[in-house]
Amino acid sequence: MSSFEPRWYRKELHRSSLAPFAVRFRETDLWVAVPPRQNTPALRQCCEEAATALWEELHAYILKDPVFLHSLTPHTPHFGAPPVALKMAAAAAKADVGPMAAVAGAFAEEVAQQLMQKFKVQDIIVENGGDIYLAATQPRRIAIWAGSSPLSGKLALEIEPAQSPLSLCTSSATVGPSLSLGQADAVTILAKNGAVADAYATAVGNQVRSAADIEPALAYADAQEDILGCVIVIGDRIGAIGQVRLSPL
């Protein structure tokens, strides 16, 4: 089992008026921010229970279907698989990657939606290892962290309320434990569906091995109907398509 990596960026880059808290259970490490008046013990308990239930359901399923955990290509779940596994598998099939490529985005979305439904939360950010699901009633700025790239921490995605709820998922070959077959410092995908955004972040990231790959990788992303926007950072080069508005951080 992997240990938690320091999430220094959560404190360093958080500038909103929302009130944050963390939820950790096994490999799940969530950072959740909601309006201060809604950051209640009941909401935090609900968040913990939702994250725990998702992990336990998926873990129990993987014990029965270990291929689901290890496959780097799409995998059809067995009968009786939990809803989160079905969402992950469906997203992975679209992006032509393994289902676990969609796990962080799927968890972030599911937890956020449960809190939005049960507590009528209209402003929320759920971040899971760099993968984000958010709803907003005011503009938000999401920083792009790209490891050792000179562009890392220098740019932010401008998100308007009309774009939300929205998933922003990032794959990196140089940051974090997630597997990437490419060399990109950051590939961020914007999509309505968390599992889909996460799966496509991996798929696009796998295609970027040098700056020369930015243009064809963006063309691939632009051709996918589920992708609303894409940002690619490798070294000192950056490219973007779709509903992407960048500003200095």
mmCIF file of C-alpha atoms in Angstrom:
data_model
loop_
_atom_site.group_PDB
_atom_site.id
_atom_site.type_symbol
_atom_site.label_atom_id
_atom_site.label_comp_id
_atom_site.label_asym_id
_atom_site.label_seq_id
_atom_site.Cartn_x
_atom_site.Cartn_y
_atom_site.Cartn_z
ATOM 1 C CA MET A 1 0.000 0.000 0.000
ATOM 2 C CA SER A 2 1.297 3.446 -0.863
ATOM 3 C CA SER A 3 1.900 6.096 1.779
ATOM 4 C CA PHE A 4 0.582 9.639 1.565
ATOM 5 C CA GLU A 5 2.703 12.143 -0.327
ATOM 6 C CA PRO A 6 2.978 15.630 1.164
ATOM 7 C CA ARG A 7 0.268 17.826 -0.365
ATOM 8 C CA TRP A 8 2.117 21.102 0.221
ATOM 9 C CA TYR A 9 0.325 22.800 -2.654
ATOM 10 C CA ARG A 10 -2.995 22.591 -0.818
ATOM 11 C CA LYS A 11 -1.919 25.203 1.723
ATOM 12 C CA GLU A 12 0.410 27.162 -0.533
ATOM 13 C CA LEU A 13 -2.006 27.592 -3.427
ATOM 14 C CA HIS A 14 -5.358 27.861 -1.628
ATOM 15 C CA ARG A 15 -6.578 31.455 -1.909
ATOM 16 C CA SER A 16 -10.376 31.131 -1.956
ATOM 17 C CA SER A 17 -12.828 32.083 0.787
ATOM 18 C CA LEU A 18 -13.895 28.449 1.128
ATOM 19 C CA ALA A 19 -13.153 26.516 4.311
ATOM 20 C CA PRO A 20 -11.050 23.381 3.648
ATOM 21 C CA PHE A 21 -10.624 20.084 5.424
ATOM 22 C CA ALA A 22 -8.900 16.792 4.624
ATOM 23 C CA VAL A 23 -10.260 13.255 4.526
ATOM 24 C CA ARG A 24 -7.890 10.283 4.459
ATOM 25 C CA PHE A 25 -8.690 6.603 4.268
ATOM 26 C CA ARG A 26 -6.140 4.076 3.033
ATOM 27 C CA GLU A 27 -4.974 5.300 -0.409
ATOM 28 C CA THR A 28 -7.720 7.929 -0.582
ATOM 29 C CA ASP A 29 -6.485 11.411 0.362
ATOM 30 C CA LEU A 30 -9.070 14.118 -0.281
ATOM 31 C CA TRP A 31 -8.923 17.892 0.197
ATOM 32 C CA VAL A 32 -12.413 19.348 0.362
ATOM 33 C CA ALA A 33 -13.395 23.023 0.486
ATOM 34 C CA VAL A 34 -16.921 24.354 1.068
ATOM 35 C CA PRO A 35 -18.389 27.651 2.316
ATOM 36 C CA PRO A 36 -17.471 28.177 6.017
ATOM 37 C CA ARG A 37 -21.089 27.969 7.192
ATOM 38 C CA GLN A 38 -21.417 24.545 5.564
ATOM 39 C CA ASN A 39 -18.162 23.139 6.924
ATOM 40 C CA THR A 40 -20.003 21.333 9.715
ATOM 41 C CA PRO A 41 -19.270 18.103 11.623
ATOM 42 C CA ALA A 42 -22.201 16.467 9.820
ATOM 43 C CA LEU A 43 -20.866 17.358 6.387
ATOM 44 C CA ARG A 44 -17.333 16.240 7.260
ATOM 45 C CA GLN A 45 -18.657 12.948 8.633
ATOM 46 C CA CYS A 46 -20.684 12.397 5.470
ATOM 47 C CA CYS A 47 -17.577 13.053 3.412
ATOM 48 C CA GLU A 48 -15.535 10.556 5.429
ATOM 49 C CA GLU A 49 -18.261 7.934 5.151
ATOM 50 C CA ALA A 50 -18.600 8.456 1.401
ATOM 51 C CA ALA A 51 -14.847 8.160 0.805
ATOM 52 C CA THR A 52 -14.591 5.081 3.020
ATOM 53 C CA ALA A 53 -17.530 3.370 1.339
ATOM 54 C CA LEU A 54 -16.131 4.020 -2.137
ATOM 55 C CA TRP A 55 -12.727 2.607 -1.183
ATOM 56 C CA GLU A 56 -14.188 -0.448 0.526
ATOM 57 C CA GLU A 57 -16.567 -1.222 -2.362
ATOM 58 C CA LEU A 58 -13.814 -0.954 -4.945
ATOM 59 C CA HIS A 59 -11.304 -2.877 -2.827
ATOM 60 C CA ALA A 60 -13.777 -5.721 -2.273
ATOM 61 C CA TYR A 61 -14.469 -5.860 -5.992
ATOM 62 C CA ILE A 62 -10.782 -5.889 -6.953
ATOM 63 C CA LEU A 63 -10.232 -8.919 -4.729
ATOM 64 C CA LYS A 64 -12.670 -10.743 -7.012
ATOM 65 C CA ASP A 65 -11.360 -9.219 -10.234
ATOM 66 C CA PRO A 66 -7.628 -8.415 -9.876
ATOM 67 C CA VAL A 67 -7.300 -7.731 -13.612
ATOM 68 C CA PHE A 68 -9.315 -4.569 -12.968
ATOM 69 C CA LEU A 69 -6.457 -3.277 -10.795
ATOM 70 C CA HIS A 70 -3.538 -4.132 -13.066
ATOM 71 C CA SER A 71 -4.820 -3.781 -16.620
ATOM 72 C CA LEU A 72 -3.372 -0.960 -18.724
ATOM 73 C CA THR A 73 -6.069 -1.476 -21.344
ATOM 74 C CA PRO A 74 -9.891 -1.362 -21.116
ATOM 75 C CA HIS A 75 -11.402 -4.144 -19.025
ATOM 76 C CA THR A 76 -15.025 -5.246 -18.815
ATOM 77 C CA PRO A 77 -16.137 -5.504 -15.164
ATOM 78 C CA HIS A 78 -17.731 -8.658 -13.850
ATOM 79 C CA PHE A 79 -21.431 -8.880 -13.088
ATOM 80 C CA GLY A 80 -22.202 -7.211 -9.787
ATOM 81 C CA ALA A 81 -19.370 -4.675 -9.928
ATOM 82 C CA PRO A 82 -20.072 -1.551 -7.849
ATOM 83 C CA PRO A 83 -21.224 1.627 -9.639
ATOM 84 C CA VAL A 84 -17.861 3.357 -9.246
ATOM 85 C CA ALA A 85 -16.103 0.458 -10.988
ATOM 86 C CA LEU A 86 -18.606 0.607 -13.844
ATOM 87 C CA LYS A 87 -18.005 4.353 -14.250
ATOM 88 C CA MET A 88 -14.258 3.850 -14.254
ATOM 89 C CA ALA A 89 -14.442 1.023 -16.784
ATOM 90 C CA ALA A 90 -16.719 3.013 -19.108
ATOM 91 C CA ALA A 91 -14.378 6.010 -19.014
ATOM 92 C CA ALA A 92 -11.332 3.808 -19.566
ATOM 93 C CA ALA A 93 -12.974 2.212 -22.603
ATOM 94 C CA LYS A 94 -13.492 5.643 -24.167
ATOM 95 C CA ALA A 95 -9.880 6.662 -23.569
ATOM 96 C CA ASP A 96 -8.358 3.228 -24.310
ATOM 97 C CA VAL A 97 -6.584 2.953 -20.950
ATOM 98 C CA GLY A 98 -6.886 0.735 -17.888
ATOM 99 C CA PRO A 99 -9.794 1.372 -15.489
ATOM 100 C CA MET A 100 -7.612 2.442 -12.551
ATOM 101 C CA ALA A 101 -6.547 5.457 -14.625
ATOM 102 C CA ALA A 102 -9.971 6.871 -13.764
ATOM 103 C CA VAL A 103 -10.088 6.175 -10.025
ATOM 104 C CA ALA A 104 -9.078 9.545 -8.549
ATOM 105 C CA GLY A 105 -11.390 11.565 -10.780
ATOM 106 C CA ALA A 106 -14.264 9.157 -10.178
ATOM 107 C CA PHE A 107 -13.856 9.359 -6.388
ATOM 108 C CA ALA A 108 -13.619 13.169 -6.403
ATOM 109 C CA GLU A 109 -16.816 13.476 -8.421
ATOM 110 C CA GLU A 110 -18.777 10.952 -6.381
ATOM 111 C CA VAL A 111 -17.865 12.548 -3.050
ATOM 112 C CA ALA A 112 -18.607 16.043 -4.335
ATOM 113 C CA GLN A 113 -21.974 15.045 -5.734
ATOM 114 C CA GLN A 114 -23.020 13.344 -2.508
ATOM 115 C CA LEU A 115 -22.206 16.482 -0.518
ATOM 116 C CA MET A 116 -23.935 18.710 -3.073
ATOM 117 C CA GLN A 117 -27.087 16.609 -2.931
ATOM 118 C CA LYS A 118 -27.286 15.992 0.816
ATOM 119 C CA PHE A 119 -26.234 19.438 2.013
ATOM 120 C CA LYS A 120 -27.324 21.626 -0.920
ATOM 121 C CA VAL A 121 -23.738 22.785 -1.410
ATOM 122 C CA GLN A 122 -23.375 25.060 -4.418
ATOM 123 C CA ASP A 123 -19.692 25.947 -3.993
ATOM 124 C CA ILE A 124 -17.333 23.018 -3.505
ATOM 125 C CA ILE A 125 -13.888 21.832 -4.492
ATOM 126 C CA VAL A 126 -12.873 18.201 -4.005
ATOM 127 C CA GLU A 127 -9.251 17.486 -4.868
ATOM 128 C CA ASN A 128 -7.908 13.943 -4.956
ATOM 129 C CA GLY A 129 -4.193 13.734 -5.709
ATOM 130 C CA GLY A 130 -4.334 16.661 -8.115
ATOM 131 C CA ASP A 131 -7.626 15.634 -9.707
ATOM 132 C CA ILE A 132 -10.430 18.102 -9.021
ATOM 133 C CA TYR A 133 -14.200 18.205 -9.163
ATOM 134 C CA LEU A 134 -15.765 21.574 -8.490
ATOM 135 C CA ALA A 135 -19.007 23.506 -8.523
ATOM 136 C CA ALA A 136 -18.928 27.276 -8.280
ATOM 137 C CA THR A 137 -21.176 30.305 -8.037
ATOM 138 C CA GLN A 138 -18.216 32.642 -8.610
ATOM 139 C CA PRO A 139 -15.071 32.485 -10.764
ATOM 140 C CA ARG A 140 -12.341 30.133 -9.571
ATOM 141 C CA ARG A 141 -8.645 29.985 -10.440
ATOM 142 C CA ILE A 142 -7.000 26.561 -10.464
ATOM 143 C CA ALA A 143 -3.199 26.520 -10.426
ATOM 144 C CA ILE A 144 -1.273 24.247 -12.774
ATOM 145 C CA TRP A 145 1.511 22.366 -10.993
ATOM 146 C CA ALA A 146 3.948 20.800 -13.465
ATOM 147 C CA GLY A 147 6.879 19.566 -11.402
ATOM 148 C CA SER A 148 10.264 20.906 -12.485
ATOM 149 C CA SER A 149 8.879 22.761 -15.520
ATOM 150 C CA PRO A 150 9.695 26.494 -15.355
ATOM 151 C CA LEU A 151 5.977 27.049 -15.976
ATOM 152 C CA SER A 152 4.991 25.110 -12.850
ATOM 153 C CA GLY A 153 2.953 27.173 -10.410
ATOM 154 C CA LYS A 154 3.075 30.185 -12.749
ATOM 155 C CA LEU A 155 -0.280 29.755 -14.500
ATOM 156 C CA ALA A 156 -3.889 29.255 -13.462
ATOM 157 C CA LEU A 157 -6.973 28.033 -15.241
ATOM 158 C CA GLU A 158 -9.796 30.561 -15.063
ATOM 159 C CA ILE A 159 -13.072 28.727 -14.427
ATOM 160 C CA GLU A 160 -16.397 30.530 -14.782
ATOM 161 C CA PRO A 161 -19.500 29.440 -12.846
ATOM 162 C CA ALA A 162 -21.296 28.555 -16.089
ATOM 163 C CA GLN A 163 -18.647 25.897 -16.768
ATOM 164 C CA SER A 164 -19.346 24.095 -13.502
ATOM 165 C CA PRO A 165 -19.862 21.524 -12.218
ATOM 166 C CA LEU A 166 -16.621 20.480 -13.838
ATOM 167 C CA SER A 167 -13.771 18.004 -13.519
ATOM 168 C CA LEU A 168 -10.152 19.024 -13.997
ATOM 169 C CA CYS A 169 -7.839 16.023 -13.931
ATOM 170 C CA THR A 170 -4.084 16.043 -14.401
ATOM 171 C CA SER A 171 -1.622 13.348 -15.428
ATOM 172 C CA SER A 172 2.131 13.786 -15.043
ATOM 173 C CA ALA A 173 5.166 11.682 -15.848
ATOM 174 C CA THR A 174 7.306 13.713 -13.427
ATOM 175 C CA VAL A 175 5.015 14.359 -10.427
ATOM 176 C CA GLY A 176 3.286 11.856 -8.160
ATOM 177 C CA PRO A 177 2.959 8.066 -8.216
ATOM 178 C CA SER A 178 0.531 7.671 -11.129
ATOM 179 C CA LEU A 179 1.737 5.771 -14.176
ATOM 180 C CA SER A 180 2.302 7.696 -17.401
ATOM 181 C CA LEU A 181 3.914 6.251 -20.513
ATOM 182 C CA GLY A 182 4.829 9.736 -21.748
ATOM 183 C CA GLN A 183 7.127 12.498 -20.537
ATOM 184 C CA ALA A 184 4.729 15.415 -19.982
ATOM 185 C CA ASP A 185 5.136 17.482 -16.832
ATOM 186 C CA ALA A 186 1.373 18.029 -16.812
ATOM 187 C CA VAL A 187 -1.640 17.162 -18.946
ATOM 188 C CA THR A 188 -4.852 18.668 -17.597
ATOM 189 C CA ILE A 189 -8.226 17.653 -19.012
ATOM 190 C CA LEU A 190 -11.488 19.528 -18.474
ATOM 191 C CA ALA A 191 -14.638 17.406 -18.706
ATOM 192 C CA LYS A 192 -18.033 17.137 -17.077
ATOM 193 C CA ASN A 193 -17.366 13.587 -15.889
ATOM 194 C CA GLY A 194 -14.613 12.944 -13.340
ATOM 195 C CA ALA A 195 -13.733 9.434 -14.450
ATOM 196 C CA VAL A 196 -13.644 10.533 -18.096
ATOM 197 C CA ALA A 197 -11.401 13.521 -17.355
ATOM 198 C CA ASP A 198 -9.004 11.316 -15.397
ATOM 199 C CA ALA A 199 -8.880 8.572 -18.020
ATOM 200 C CA TYR A 200 -8.262 11.020 -20.866
ATOM 201 C CA ALA A 201 -5.556 12.819 -18.864
ATOM 202 C CA THR A 202 -3.679 9.514 -18.829
ATOM 203 C CA ALA A 203 -4.423 8.804 -22.497
ATOM 204 C CA VAL A 204 -3.199 12.209 -23.665
ATOM 205 C CA GLY A 205 -0.232 12.119 -21.301
ATOM 206 C CA ASN A 206 0.856 8.802 -22.780
ATOM 207 C CA GLN A 207 1.159 10.502 -26.180
ATOM 208 C CA VAL A 208 3.484 13.308 -25.099
ATOM 209 C CA ARG A 209 7.156 12.345 -25.078
ATOM 210 C CA SER A 210 8.592 15.635 -26.369
ATOM 211 C CA ALA A 211 7.457 19.162 -27.223
ATOM 212 C CA ALA A 212 6.893 17.975 -30.790
ATOM 213 C CA ASP A 213 4.039 15.812 -29.524
ATOM 214 C CA ILE A 214 2.027 18.721 -28.096
ATOM 215 C CA GLU A 215 0.246 19.589 -31.336
ATOM 216 C CA PRO A 216 -0.853 16.058 -32.315
ATOM 217 C CA ALA A 217 -1.858 15.290 -28.719
ATOM 218 C CA LEU A 218 -4.006 18.434 -28.632
ATOM 219 C CA ALA A 219 -5.567 17.433 -31.954
ATOM 220 C CA TYR A 220 -6.457 14.038 -30.454
ATOM 221 C CA ALA A 221 -7.973 15.715 -27.384
ATOM 222 C CA ASP A 222 -9.920 18.163 -29.542
ATOM 223 C CA ALA A 223 -11.484 15.255 -31.446
ATOM 224 C CA GLN A 224 -12.944 13.662 -28.283
ATOM 225 C CA GLU A 225 -16.496 14.851 -27.680
ATOM 226 C CA ASP A 226 -16.234 14.408 -23.901
ATOM 227 C CA ILE A 227 -13.184 16.665 -23.568
ATOM 228 C CA LEU A 228 -14.053 20.327 -23.006
ATOM 229 C CA GLY A 229 -10.466 21.524 -22.790
ATOM 230 C CA CYS A 230 -6.882 20.346 -22.555
ATOM 231 C CA VAL A 231 -3.605 21.882 -21.365
ATOM 232 C CA ILE A 232 -0.225 20.228 -21.977
ATOM 233 C CA VAL A 233 3.030 21.290 -20.308
ATOM 234 C CA ILE A 234 6.408 19.735 -21.086
ATOM 235 C CA GLY A 235 9.553 21.579 -20.103
ATOM 236 C CA ASP A 236 9.170 25.229 -21.070
ATOM 237 C CA ARG A 237 6.493 24.543 -23.671
ATOM 238 C CA ILE A 238 2.731 24.716 -23.231
ATOM 239 C CA GLY A 239 -0.262 24.120 -25.493
ATOM 240 C CA ALA A 240 -4.013 24.329 -24.947
ATOM 241 C CA ILE A 241 -7.302 23.772 -26.761
ATOM 242 C CA GLY A 242 -10.985 24.077 -25.977
ATOM 243 C CA GLN A 243 -12.603 25.898 -23.056
ATOM 244 C CA VAL A 244 -9.296 26.941 -21.549
ATOM 245 C CA ARG A 245 -8.476 30.413 -20.277
ATOM 246 C CA LEU A 246 -5.041 30.797 -18.709
ATOM 247 C CA SER A 247 -3.769 33.672 -16.584
ATOM 248 C CA PRO A 248 -0.618 34.382 -14.584
ATOM 249 C CA LEU A 249 -0.794 33.025 -11.054
#
